[in-house]
Amino acid sequence: MTKEEAENGRDDMLIDNPEPQDKELDAFPEGFSSSYLKLYYGWLFPHADMSKWMAYGNDGKHPACDQSYFGRREFSFTLDNDIYVRFQSFKTAYDLEKAIKEQCPFKIDIGPVYSVDPAKRHAYSQSGDNVFTPVERELVFDIDISDYDDVRYCCSGADVCLDCWPLMTIAIKVIDTALRDDFGFNHILWVYSGRRGVHCWVCDTKARRLNNEQRSAIADYFRVYKGNSNSKSKVSLVGPALHPFLVRSYNVLSDYFERKLLCSQQLLSDERYENILDMISDESAASELRGKWQGSRRSNANDINLVRWEQLKHQCTRKKTPGLRRCVEEIVFSYTYPRIDMEVSKHMNHLLKSPFCVHPKTGCVCVPINPNLCDEFDPTNTPTLSKLLREMNIGGLQAEGEKVWDRTSMGKSIRYFKESFLQPLLKSCKEEMEASYNAKVQQSKNSLGW
C-alpha cells in the first residue's frame, strides 16, 4: 500500500507494518476464506486487465467500437453457500469490479457475448422474437487430470503431483501447436484450473465467431481417445498411416512416455504389464513377451520398465503381422494423448472459470501458463491466497508507481498475461477494427459515387 493509504488507515488491509516471518504465518494461515478473498479482490486481482480482455478493443473512442459489447457478456458468480447466480452483465469495467469487490464471489465463470443484455433476457423472450442468443464466445478447451485415472497410479481424482502432471504438459504442447499451425490461431491463453487441470482460451476474432457446428468440427479434429472401458485399445487410429497431425503429436507423446511416464508410473512393472500386453493384437507376440517377463527381476525398478518397453517395441516391429506395428503407437496414444472434455468445446453457451480466480478447495490462484515454458510449471507450487497475502504484507509500504502484485509470486503471471497475451491481442483487435471501418467508409463512398 502507499504511504498515503497507510496514513488514511484503509480498513481492507489487515496489517499495515511488516512483522517477523513467523508472525506472518500466524496472520495468514493456509486455507481459503471470504476474508482472504476480500483482500485478494481488493488488492491483487487484475480487474482492469481482465476487463480490457473482455472488451476486445470496444472500450475505446474509435467510431467502430461497439459500446454495447462489454455489457452483453455473461458472467456468473458462485457465492458463499454455493449460491449460483447466472446471466449477470455489467455495463462498464467499473461496474464489474465493484460487483466483484462487494459480492466477493468464490468463483467467477465467463460465458458468451449475447445478442442482447443477458440480464434483460426475459424482457426479450416475452417479445416472441427469440433474439436472445450467443453471438460470440472464445473457443475453449477443458482438460482434467482425473480423466486419466486409468493410466496414472501416483494419484487419483482431484489429486495431482509432479509424476502425473506431465500428462497436462503433453496436452498443452499438442493442442497449442495444432491450434497455431493447423488452424492459424494466434491469441491463445492457457490457464491452470487451480486444482486438477488446465483450460485453454482461443481468442482470435475468427475463433470467437465460430458457430456450434464449426466448434464441433475443431473438437472432432482432436478426437483420438475413445474412452471405452470395454475396449482394450482406448484410441482410434484409422488408416494405413497416421495423419500428419498425429505424427507430430506422436513425437511429443512418445518422448514424454519414455522419459517420464514409463518409470514414474511403473507402467511395465510386474503388477501392471498385463494392461499393456492386452493391447497387443497378436497373441503370440504378447505371449512371447509375457514369457520373458514372468519371473524376471532387476535391481533397479525403473530399469525394468525401460528394458521391457524396448523389448516390446522390438517384438512388435520385427514381425510382419498386419497391425502389430500400430500397437506401439496405440499404447503410447492410449496412455498420453490429451483427453478433452468435448462438450465444453462444442457449444458457445458453455461457461468456463475465469483466469485469476481462486479455487475454493485448494486456495490456489488460476494463473496463466506460458505454453513455451509449460515444462517448468509446477502445480504444487502455485500462488495461494494465504501465500500471496503474506508476501503482500511482508513488502511493507508500497513504493510510488509500484503495483502491489509486483512483490508477490503472482507478479510474473500477471506480467505474462499483460505482455504476452493481452497486448498483442488488443493490437490485433484494433487493427481489425480499423480495417473494417475503413472498408465500410470506402464502400459508402463508392455507393455515393454511383
CSV table of C-alpha atoms in Angstrom, one decimal:
chain,number,residue,atom,x,y,z
A,1,MET,CA,0.0,0.0,0.0
A,2,THR,CA,1.1,3.6,-0.5
A,3,LYS,CA,2.2,5.8,2.4
A,4,GLU,CA,-1.0,7.9,1.9
A,5,GLU,CA,-3.2,4.9,2.2
A,6,ALA,CA,-1.4,3.7,5.3
A,7,GLU,CA,-2.0,7.1,6.9
A,8,ASN,CA,-5.6,7.1,5.9
A,9,GLY,CA,-6.0,3.7,7.7
A,10,ARG,CA,-7.8,1.8,4.9
A,11,ASP,CA,-9.8,-1.0,6.6
A,12,ASP,CA,-9.5,-3.5,3.8
A,13,MET,CA,-5.8,-4.2,4.6
A,14,LEU,CA,-5.4,-6.5,7.6
A,15,ILE,CA,-1.9,-5.5,8.7
A,16,ASP,CA,0.0,-2.3,7.8
A,17,ASN,CA,3.5,-2.9,9.1
A,18,PRO,CA,5.8,-5.8,8.3
A,19,GLU,CA,6.2,-8.3,11.1
A,20,PRO,CA,8.7,-11.2,11.5
A,21,GLN,CA,8.1,-14.1,9.2
A,22,ASP,CA,6.8,-16.5,11.8
A,23,LYS,CA,4.1,-13.9,12.8
A,24,GLU,CA,3.2,-13.6,9.1
A,25,LEU,CA,2.4,-17.3,9.0
A,26,ASP,CA,0.1,-16.8,12.1
A,27,ALA,CA,-1.6,-13.8,10.4
A,28,PHE,CA,-2.4,-15.7,7.2
A,29,PRO,CA,-2.5,-19.5,7.9
A,30,GLU,CA,-3.0,-21.7,4.9
A,31,GLY,CA,-6.6,-22.1,3.7
A,32,PHE,CA,-9.5,-20.3,1.9
A,33,SER,CA,-11.8,-17.8,3.5
A,34,SER,CA,-14.1,-14.9,2.4
A,35,SER,CA,-11.9,-12.5,4.4
A,36,TYR,CA,-8.8,-13.6,2.4
A,37,LEU,CA,-10.8,-13.4,-0.8
A,38,LYS,CA,-11.9,-9.8,0.0
A,39,LEU,CA,-8.3,-8.7,0.4
A,40,TYR,CA,-7.3,-10.6,-2.8
A,41,TYR,CA,-10.1,-8.9,-4.9
A,42,GLY,CA,-9.3,-5.5,-3.3
A,43,TRP,CA,-5.5,-5.6,-3.9
A,44,LEU,CA,-4.3,-8.3,-6.3
A,45,PHE,CA,-7.0,-9.4,-8.8
A,46,PRO,CA,-6.2,-7.7,-12.2
A,47,HIS,CA,-9.6,-6.1,-12.7
A,48,ALA,CA,-8.6,-3.6,-15.3
A,49,ASP,CA,-6.7,-6.1,-17.5
A,50,MET,CA,-9.4,-8.7,-17.3
A,51,SER,CA,-12.0,-6.1,-18.4
A,52,LYS,CA,-9.8,-4.9,-21.3
A,53,TRP,CA,-9.6,-8.5,-22.4
A,54,MET,CA,-13.4,-9.0,-22.3
A,55,ALA,CA,-13.9,-5.7,-24.2
A,56,TYR,CA,-11.7,-6.7,-27.2
A,57,GLY,CA,-11.0,-3.1,-28.0
A,58,ASN,CA,-14.6,-2.0,-27.8
A,59,ASP,CA,-13.9,0.2,-24.8
A,60,GLY,CA,-12.2,3.0,-26.8
A,61,LYS,CA,-13.5,6.0,-28.7
A,62,HIS,CA,-12.9,4.7,-32.2
A,63,PRO,CA,-16.2,5.1,-34.3
A,64,ALA,CA,-16.1,1.4,-35.0
A,65,CYS,CA,-16.3,0.5,-31.3
A,66,ASP,CA,-19.4,-1.4,-30.2
A,67,GLN,CA,-20.2,0.3,-26.9
A,68,SER,CA,-22.8,-2.4,-26.0
A,69,TYR,CA,-20.3,-5.2,-26.4
A,70,PHE,CA,-19.0,-5.5,-22.9
A,71,GLY,CA,-22.5,-5.2,-21.5
A,72,ARG,CA,-23.7,-8.2,-23.5
A,73,ARG,CA,-21.1,-10.6,-21.9
A,74,GLU,CA,-22.5,-13.1,-19.4
A,75,PHE,CA,-20.7,-13.5,-16.0
A,76,SER,CA,-21.8,-15.9,-13.4
A,77,PHE,CA,-20.8,-15.7,-9.7
A,78,THR,CA,-20.8,-18.6,-7.2
A,79,LEU,CA,-21.3,-17.0,-3.8
A,80,ASP,CA,-20.8,-18.4,-0.3
A,81,ASN,CA,-23.1,-21.4,0.5
A,82,ASP,CA,-23.0,-22.5,-3.2
A,83,ILE,CA,-25.4,-19.8,-4.3
A,84,TYR,CA,-25.0,-19.7,-8.1
A,85,VAL,CA,-26.0,-16.6,-10.0
A,86,ARG,CA,-26.1,-16.7,-13.8
A,87,PHE,CA,-26.7,-14.2,-16.6
A,88,GLN,CA,-25.1,-11.3,-14.9
A,89,SER,CA,-24.0,-8.4,-17.0
A,90,PHE,CA,-22.1,-5.2,-16.4
A,91,LYS,CA,-22.3,-2.1,-18.5
A,92,THR,CA,-18.7,-0.9,-17.7
A,93,ALA,CA,-15.5,-2.3,-16.3
A,94,TYR,CA,-16.1,-0.2,-13.2
A,95,ASP,CA,-19.4,-1.9,-12.6
A,96,LEU,CA,-17.9,-5.4,-12.9
A,97,GLU,CA,-15.0,-4.5,-10.5
A,98,LYS,CA,-17.5,-3.0,-8.0
A,99,ALA,CA,-19.7,-6.1,-8.1
A,100,ILE,CA,-16.7,-8.5,-7.6
A,101,LYS,CA,-15.4,-6.5,-4.6
A,102,GLU,CA,-18.8,-6.2,-3.0
A,103,GLN,CA,-20.1,-9.7,-3.6
A,104,CYS,CA,-16.7,-11.5,-3.2
A,105,PRO,CA,-17.6,-14.5,-5.4
A,106,PHE,CA,-16.0,-17.8,-4.6
A,107,LYS,CA,-15.9,-18.5,-8.3
A,108,ILE,CA,-16.3,-16.4,-11.4
A,109,ASP,CA,-17.4,-18.1,-14.7
A,110,ILE,CA,-17.3,-16.3,-18.0
A,111,GLY,CA,-19.9,-17.1,-20.7
A,112,PRO,CA,-20.6,-15.8,-24.2
A,113,VAL,CA,-21.4,-12.4,-25.6
A,114,TYR,CA,-25.2,-12.4,-26.4
A,115,SER,CA,-27.2,-10.6,-28.9
A,116,VAL,CA,-28.8,-8.6,-26.1
A,117,ASP,CA,-28.0,-7.8,-22.5
A,118,PRO,CA,-28.3,-11.2,-20.7
A,119,ALA,CA,-29.6,-9.6,-17.6
A,120,LYS,CA,-32.7,-8.4,-19.6
A,121,ARG,CA,-33.2,-11.7,-21.5
A,122,HIS,CA,-36.7,-12.3,-20.1
A,123,ALA,CA,-38.0,-9.0,-21.5
A,124,TYR,CA,-36.8,-10.0,-24.9
A,125,SER,CA,-38.1,-13.6,-24.6
A,126,GLN,CA,-41.6,-12.2,-24.0
A,127,SER,CA,-41.5,-10.4,-27.3
A,128,GLY,CA,-41.5,-13.8,-29.0
A,129,ASP,CA,-38.7,-12.9,-31.4
A,130,ASN,CA,-36.2,-15.2,-29.8
A,131,VAL,CA,-33.5,-12.6,-30.2
A,132,PHE,CA,-31.6,-13.8,-27.1
A,133,THR,CA,-28.8,-15.9,-28.5
A,134,PRO,CA,-25.0,-16.2,-28.1
A,135,VAL,CA,-23.1,-14.4,-30.9
A,136,GLU,CA,-19.5,-14.6,-29.7
A,137,ARG,CA,-17.6,-16.8,-27.4
A,138,GLU,CA,-13.9,-17.8,-27.2
A,139,LEU,CA,-13.2,-21.3,-28.4
A,140,VAL,CA,-12.3,-23.1,-25.1
A,141,PHE,CA,-10.8,-26.4,-24.1
A,142,ASP,CA,-11.0,-28.1,-20.7
A,143,ILE,CA,-8.7,-30.9,-19.7
A,144,ASP,CA,-8.9,-32.6,-16.2
A,145,ILE,CA,-6.3,-35.0,-15.0
A,146,SER,CA,-8.9,-37.0,-13.2
A,147,ASP,CA,-9.9,-38.3,-16.7
A,148,TYR,CA,-6.5,-40.1,-16.8
A,149,ASP,CA,-7.1,-42.1,-13.7
A,150,ASP,CA,-6.9,-45.4,-15.6
A,151,VAL,CA,-3.3,-44.6,-16.7
A,152,ARG,CA,-1.8,-42.9,-13.6
A,153,TYR,CA,-1.1,-44.7,-10.4
A,154,CYS,CA,0.5,-42.0,-8.2
A,155,CYS,CA,-2.7,-40.1,-7.7
A,156,SER,CA,-6.5,-40.3,-8.4
A,157,GLY,CA,-9.5,-38.0,-8.5
A,158,ALA,CA,-8.6,-34.3,-7.9
A,159,ASP,CA,-5.1,-35.1,-6.5
A,160,VAL,CA,-2.1,-34.2,-8.7
A,161,CYS,CA,1.7,-34.5,-8.3
A,162,LEU,CA,4.8,-33.9,-10.4
A,163,ASP,CA,4.8,-37.5,-11.5
A,164,CYS,CA,1.4,-37.3,-13.3
A,165,TRP,CA,1.4,-33.6,-14.2
A,166,PRO,CA,3.4,-34.3,-17.4
A,167,LEU,CA,0.1,-35.5,-18.8
A,168,MET,CA,-1.2,-31.9,-18.7
A,169,THR,CA,2.1,-30.6,-20.2
A,170,ILE,CA,1.6,-33.0,-23.1
A,171,ALA,CA,-1.9,-31.7,-23.6
A,172,ILE,CA,-0.7,-28.1,-23.7
A,173,LYS,CA,2.0,-28.9,-26.2
A,174,VAL,CA,-0.1,-31.0,-28.5
A,175,ILE,CA,-3.2,-28.8,-28.6
A,176,ASP,CA,-1.4,-25.4,-28.6
A,177,THR,CA,0.8,-26.4,-31.6
A,178,ALA,CA,-2.2,-27.7,-33.6
A,179,LEU,CA,-4.3,-24.6,-32.9
A,180,ARG,CA,-1.5,-22.4,-34.2
A,181,ASP,CA,0.0,-24.5,-37.0
A,182,ASP,CA,-3.1,-26.3,-38.3
A,183,PHE,CA,-5.8,-23.7,-37.7
A,184,GLY,CA,-3.8,-20.5,-37.8
A,185,PHE,CA,-4.9,-19.1,-34.4
A,186,ASN,CA,-2.5,-16.7,-32.6
A,187,HIS,CA,-4.1,-15.4,-29.4
A,188,ILE,CA,-4.3,-18.4,-27.1
A,189,LEU,CA,-4.3,-18.3,-23.3
A,190,TRP,CA,-3.6,-21.4,-21.2
A,191,VAL,CA,-4.7,-21.3,-17.5
A,192,TYR,CA,-4.2,-23.6,-14.6
A,193,SER,CA,-7.6,-24.6,-13.3
A,194,GLY,CA,-6.4,-24.3,-9.7
A,195,ARG,CA,-6.7,-27.9,-8.8
A,196,ARG,CA,-6.6,-30.7,-11.3
A,197,GLY,CA,-6.2,-29.5,-14.9
A,198,VAL,CA,-5.9,-26.8,-17.5
A,199,HIS,CA,-8.1,-24.5,-19.5
A,200,CYS,CA,-7.5,-23.1,-23.0
A,201,TRP,CA,-9.0,-19.9,-24.4
A,202,VAL,CA,-8.6,-19.2,-28.1
A,203,CYS,CA,-9.4,-15.5,-28.5
A,204,ASP,CA,-8.8,-14.7,-32.2
A,205,THR,CA,-11.8,-12.9,-33.8
A,206,LYS,CA,-12.4,-15.8,-36.2
A,207,ALA,CA,-12.4,-18.2,-33.2
A,208,ARG,CA,-14.9,-16.2,-31.2
A,209,ARG,CA,-17.3,-16.1,-34.1
A,210,LEU,CA,-17.4,-19.8,-34.8
A,211,ASN,CA,-20.8,-21.4,-34.6
A,212,ASN,CA,-21.5,-24.6,-32.8
A,213,GLU,CA,-21.0,-26.8,-35.9
A,214,GLN,CA,-17.6,-25.3,-36.6
A,215,ARG,CA,-16.6,-25.7,-33.0
A,216,SER,CA,-17.6,-29.3,-33.1
A,217,ALA,CA,-15.5,-29.8,-36.2
A,218,ILE,CA,-12.4,-28.5,-34.5
A,219,ALA,CA,-13.1,-30.5,-31.4
A,220,ASP,CA,-13.5,-33.7,-33.5
A,221,TYR,CA,-10.2,-32.9,-35.2
A,222,PHE,CA,-8.6,-33.7,-31.8
A,223,ARG,CA,-10.7,-36.7,-31.1
A,224,VAL,CA,-8.5,-39.8,-30.8
A,225,TYR,CA,-9.2,-41.0,-27.3
A,226,LYS,CA,-12.4,-43.1,-27.3
A,227,GLY,CA,-12.6,-43.7,-23.5
A,228,ASN,CA,-14.5,-47.0,-23.9
A,229,SER,CA,-13.8,-49.1,-20.8
A,230,ASN,CA,-14.9,-52.3,-22.7
A,231,SER,CA,-12.2,-51.8,-25.4
A,232,LYS,CA,-8.6,-52.9,-24.9
A,233,SER,CA,-7.5,-50.0,-27.1
A,234,LYS,CA,-8.6,-46.6,-25.9
A,235,VAL,CA,-7.8,-44.8,-29.1
A,236,SER,CA,-8.9,-44.9,-32.7
A,237,LEU,CA,-6.0,-44.6,-35.1
A,238,VAL,CA,-7.5,-45.2,-38.6
A,239,GLY,CA,-5.9,-45.6,-42.0
A,240,PRO,CA,-2.6,-47.3,-43.0
A,241,ALA,CA,-0.6,-44.3,-41.9
A,242,LEU,CA,-1.1,-41.6,-39.2
A,243,HIS,CA,-2.5,-38.2,-40.1
A,244,PRO,CA,0.4,-35.6,-40.1
A,245,PHE,CA,-1.1,-34.0,-37.0
A,246,LEU,CA,-0.9,-37.3,-35.2
A,247,VAL,CA,2.6,-38.0,-36.4
A,248,ARG,CA,3.7,-34.6,-35.0
A,249,SER,CA,1.8,-35.3,-31.8
A,250,TYR,CA,3.3,-38.8,-31.5
A,251,ASN,CA,6.8,-37.3,-31.4
A,252,VAL,CA,5.7,-35.4,-28.2
A,253,LEU,CA,3.8,-38.3,-26.7
A,254,SER,CA,6.5,-40.9,-27.2
A,255,ASP,CA,9.2,-38.6,-25.7
A,256,TYR,CA,7.2,-38.0,-22.5
A,257,PHE,CA,6.0,-41.6,-22.3
A,258,GLU,CA,9.6,-42.9,-22.4
A,259,ARG,CA,11.4,-40.2,-20.5
A,260,LYS,CA,8.9,-39.7,-17.7
A,261,LEU,CA,5.7,-41.8,-17.5
A,262,LEU,CA,7.1,-45.3,-18.1
A,263,CYS,CA,9.2,-45.1,-14.9
A,264,SER,CA,7.2,-42.6,-12.8
A,265,GLN,CA,4.0,-44.7,-13.2
A,266,GLN,CA,5.8,-48.1,-13.3
A,267,LEU,CA,3.8,-49.0,-16.4
A,268,LEU,CA,5.6,-52.2,-17.1
A,269,SER,CA,6.1,-53.4,-13.5
A,270,ASP,CA,5.1,-56.9,-12.7
A,271,GLU,CA,1.8,-55.6,-11.3
A,272,ARG,CA,0.9,-53.6,-14.4
A,273,TYR,CA,2.5,-55.0,-17.6
A,274,GLU,CA,-0.6,-57.1,-18.4
A,275,ASN,CA,-2.6,-53.9,-19.0
A,276,ILE,CA,-0.2,-53.1,-21.9
A,277,LEU,CA,0.1,-56.7,-23.2
A,278,ASP,CA,-3.7,-56.8,-23.5
A,279,MET,CA,-3.4,-54.0,-26.1
A,280,ILE,CA,-1.1,-56.1,-28.4
A,281,SER,CA,-3.3,-57.6,-31.2
A,282,ASP,CA,-1.1,-60.6,-31.9
A,283,GLU,CA,-1.5,-63.1,-29.1
A,284,SER,CA,1.7,-65.0,-29.9
A,285,ALA,CA,3.7,-61.8,-29.6
A,286,ALA,CA,2.1,-61.0,-26.3
A,287,SER,CA,2.7,-64.5,-25.0
A,288,GLU,CA,6.4,-64.3,-26.0
A,289,LEU,CA,6.8,-61.1,-24.1
A,290,ARG,CA,4.9,-62.5,-21.1
A,291,GLY,CA,7.3,-65.4,-21.0
A,292,LYS,CA,10.3,-63.2,-21.0
A,293,TRP,CA,8.9,-61.0,-18.2
A,294,GLN,CA,7.4,-63.6,-15.8
A,295,GLY,CA,9.9,-64.2,-13.0
A,296,SER,CA,12.4,-61.6,-14.4
A,297,ARG,CA,13.9,-59.3,-11.8
A,298,ARG,CA,16.2,-56.4,-11.9
A,299,SER,CA,17.8,-54.4,-9.1
A,300,ASN,CA,16.5,-51.1,-10.4
A,301,ALA,CA,12.7,-50.9,-10.7
A,302,ASN,CA,13.0,-48.0,-13.2
A,303,ASP,CA,15.3,-50.0,-15.5
A,304,ILE,CA,12.9,-52.9,-15.9
A,305,ASN,CA,10.2,-50.6,-17.3
A,306,LEU,CA,12.6,-49.2,-19.9
A,307,VAL,CA,14.1,-52.6,-20.8
A,308,ARG,CA,10.7,-54.2,-21.2
A,309,TRP,CA,9.5,-51.3,-23.4
A,310,GLU,CA,12.4,-51.7,-25.7
A,311,GLN,CA,11.7,-55.5,-25.9
A,312,LEU,CA,8.0,-54.8,-26.7
A,313,LYS,CA,8.9,-52.3,-29.5
A,314,HIS,CA,11.4,-54.8,-30.9
A,315,GLN,CA,8.8,-57.6,-30.8
A,316,CYS,CA,6.1,-55.5,-32.5
A,317,THR,CA,8.4,-54.2,-35.3
A,318,ARG,CA,10.2,-57.3,-36.2
A,319,LYS,CA,7.1,-59.3,-37.0
A,320,LYS,CA,5.2,-58.6,-40.2
A,321,THR,CA,1.7,-59.3,-38.7
A,322,PRO,CA,-0.7,-56.6,-40.1
A,323,GLY,CA,-1.4,-54.0,-37.4
A,324,LEU,CA,1.3,-55.2,-35.0
A,325,ARG,CA,3.5,-52.1,-35.7
A,326,ARG,CA,0.5,-49.9,-35.0
A,327,CYS,CA,0.2,-51.4,-31.5
A,328,VAL,CA,3.2,-49.4,-30.2
A,329,GLU,CA,1.6,-46.2,-31.3
A,330,GLU,CA,-1.8,-47.2,-29.9
A,331,ILE,CA,-0.2,-47.9,-26.5
A,332,VAL,CA,1.5,-44.5,-26.4
A,333,PHE,CA,-1.6,-42.7,-27.5
A,334,SER,CA,-3.8,-44.5,-25.0
A,335,TYR,CA,-1.5,-43.5,-22.1
A,336,THR,CA,-0.7,-40.0,-23.0
A,337,TYR,CA,-2.9,-38.3,-25.7
A,338,PRO,CA,-5.0,-35.3,-24.4
A,339,ARG,CA,-8.4,-36.2,-23.1
A,340,ILE,CA,-10.5,-33.2,-23.9
A,341,ASP,CA,-14.0,-32.6,-22.4
A,342,MET,CA,-15.6,-32.4,-25.9
A,343,GLU,CA,-18.9,-30.8,-24.8
A,344,VAL,CA,-17.1,-27.8,-23.3
A,345,SER,CA,-15.5,-27.0,-26.7
A,346,LYS,CA,-18.6,-27.7,-28.9
A,347,HIS,CA,-21.1,-25.2,-27.5
A,348,MET,CA,-21.0,-21.4,-27.4
A,349,ASN,CA,-23.1,-21.1,-24.3
A,350,HIS,CA,-20.8,-23.2,-22.1
A,351,LEU,CA,-19.3,-21.2,-19.2
A,352,LEU,CA,-15.7,-21.6,-18.1
A,353,LYS,CA,-13.9,-20.4,-14.9
A,354,SER,CA,-12.2,-17.0,-15.2
A,355,PRO,CA,-8.4,-16.8,-15.1
A,356,PHE,CA,-7.1,-15.4,-11.7
A,357,CYS,CA,-10.0,-16.9,-9.8
A,358,VAL,CA,-9.1,-18.8,-6.6
A,359,HIS,CA,-10.1,-22.4,-6.3
A,360,PRO,CA,-12.1,-22.7,-3.0
A,361,LYS,CA,-10.9,-26.3,-2.3
A,362,THR,CA,-7.2,-25.6,-2.7
A,363,GLY,CA,-6.8,-21.8,-2.3
A,364,CYS,CA,-4.7,-21.8,-5.5
A,365,VAL,CA,-5.0,-19.0,-8.0
A,366,CYS,CA,-5.8,-19.9,-11.6
A,367,VAL,CA,-2.7,-18.4,-13.1
A,368,PRO,CA,-1.8,-18.4,-16.8
A,369,ILE,CA,0.7,-20.9,-18.1
A,370,ASN,CA,3.2,-20.0,-20.8
A,371,PRO,CA,3.0,-22.9,-23.3
A,372,ASN,CA,6.6,-22.3,-24.3
A,373,LEU,CA,7.6,-22.9,-20.7
A,374,CYS,CA,5.0,-25.4,-19.6
A,375,ASP,CA,7.6,-27.9,-18.7
A,376,GLU,CA,8.6,-25.6,-15.9
A,377,PHE,CA,5.1,-25.2,-14.5
A,378,ASP,CA,4.7,-26.8,-11.0
A,379,PRO,CA,1.1,-27.3,-9.8
A,380,THR,CA,2.3,-28.0,-6.3
A,381,ASN,CA,4.0,-24.5,-6.1
A,382,THR,CA,1.4,-22.1,-7.5
A,383,PRO,CA,0.3,-18.9,-5.7
A,384,THR,CA,-2.2,-19.5,-3.0
A,385,LEU,CA,-4.4,-16.9,-1.2
A,386,SER,CA,-2.6,-17.1,2.1
A,387,LYS,CA,0.9,-17.1,0.5
A,388,LEU,CA,0.0,-14.0,-1.6
A,389,LEU,CA,-1.3,-12.1,1.4
A,390,ARG,CA,1.8,-12.9,3.4
A,391,GLU,CA,4.0,-11.8,0.5
A,392,MET,CA,2.0,-8.6,0.1
A,393,ASN,CA,2.2,-7.9,3.8
A,394,ILE,CA,5.9,-8.6,4.2
A,395,GLY,CA,6.6,-6.0,1.5
A,396,GLY,CA,5.7,-3.1,3.7
A,397,LEU,CA,4.7,0.3,2.3
A,398,GLN,CA,4.1,0.5,-1.4
A,399,ALA,CA,6.6,2.5,-3.5
A,400,GLU,CA,5.4,5.2,-5.9
A,401,GLY,CA,4.2,3.6,-9.1
A,402,GLU,CA,4.6,0.0,-7.8
A,403,LYS,CA,1.8,-2.5,-8.3
A,404,VAL,CA,1.0,-4.5,-5.2
A,405,TRP,CA,1.2,-7.8,-7.1
A,406,ASP,CA,4.8,-6.9,-8.2
A,407,ARG,CA,6.1,-8.1,-4.9
A,408,THR,CA,4.1,-11.3,-4.8
A,409,SER,CA,4.6,-14.7,-6.6
A,410,MET,CA,1.7,-13.7,-8.9
A,411,GLY,CA,3.6,-10.8,-10.4
A,412,LYS,CA,5.2,-13.0,-13.1
A,413,SER,CA,1.8,-14.4,-14.1
A,414,ILE,CA,0.2,-11.0,-14.4
A,415,ARG,CA,3.1,-9.7,-16.5
A,416,TYR,CA,2.9,-12.7,-18.8
A,417,PHE,CA,-0.9,-12.1,-19.2
A,418,LYS,CA,-0.4,-8.4,-20.0
A,419,GLU,CA,2.7,-8.5,-22.2
A,420,SER,CA,2.5,-11.8,-24.0
A,421,PHE,CA,-1.3,-12.3,-24.3
A,422,LEU,CA,-3.3,-9.1,-23.8
A,423,GLN,CA,-1.2,-6.5,-25.5
A,424,PRO,CA,-0.8,-8.5,-28.8
A,425,LEU,CA,-4.5,-9.4,-28.7
A,426,LEU,CA,-5.7,-5.8,-28.3
A,427,LYS,CA,-3.2,-4.6,-31.0
A,428,SER,CA,-4.7,-7.2,-33.4
A,429,CYS,CA,-8.3,-6.2,-32.4
A,430,LYS,CA,-7.6,-2.5,-33.1
A,431,GLU,CA,-6.0,-3.3,-36.4
A,432,GLU,CA,-9.0,-5.4,-37.5
A,433,MET,CA,-11.4,-2.7,-36.2
A,434,GLU,CA,-9.6,0.0,-38.2
A,435,ALA,CA,-9.5,-2.1,-41.4
A,436,SER,CA,-13.2,-3.0,-41.1
A,437,TYR,CA,-14.2,0.7,-40.5
A,438,ASN,CA,-12.1,1.9,-43.5
A,439,ALA,CA,-13.6,-0.7,-45.7
A,440,LYS,CA,-17.1,0.4,-44.7
A,441,VAL,CA,-16.2,4.0,-45.3
A,442,GLN,CA,-14.8,3.2,-48.7
A,443,GLN,CA,-17.9,1.1,-49.6
A,444,SER,CA,-20.1,4.1,-48.6
A,445,LYS,CA,-18.1,6.4,-50.8
A,446,ASN,CA,-18.3,4.0,-53.7
A,447,SER,CA,-22.1,3.8,-53.3
A,448,LEU,CA,-22.4,7.5,-53.3
A,449,GLY,CA,-20.3,7.7,-56.4
A,450,TRP,CA,-22.9,5.8,-58.3
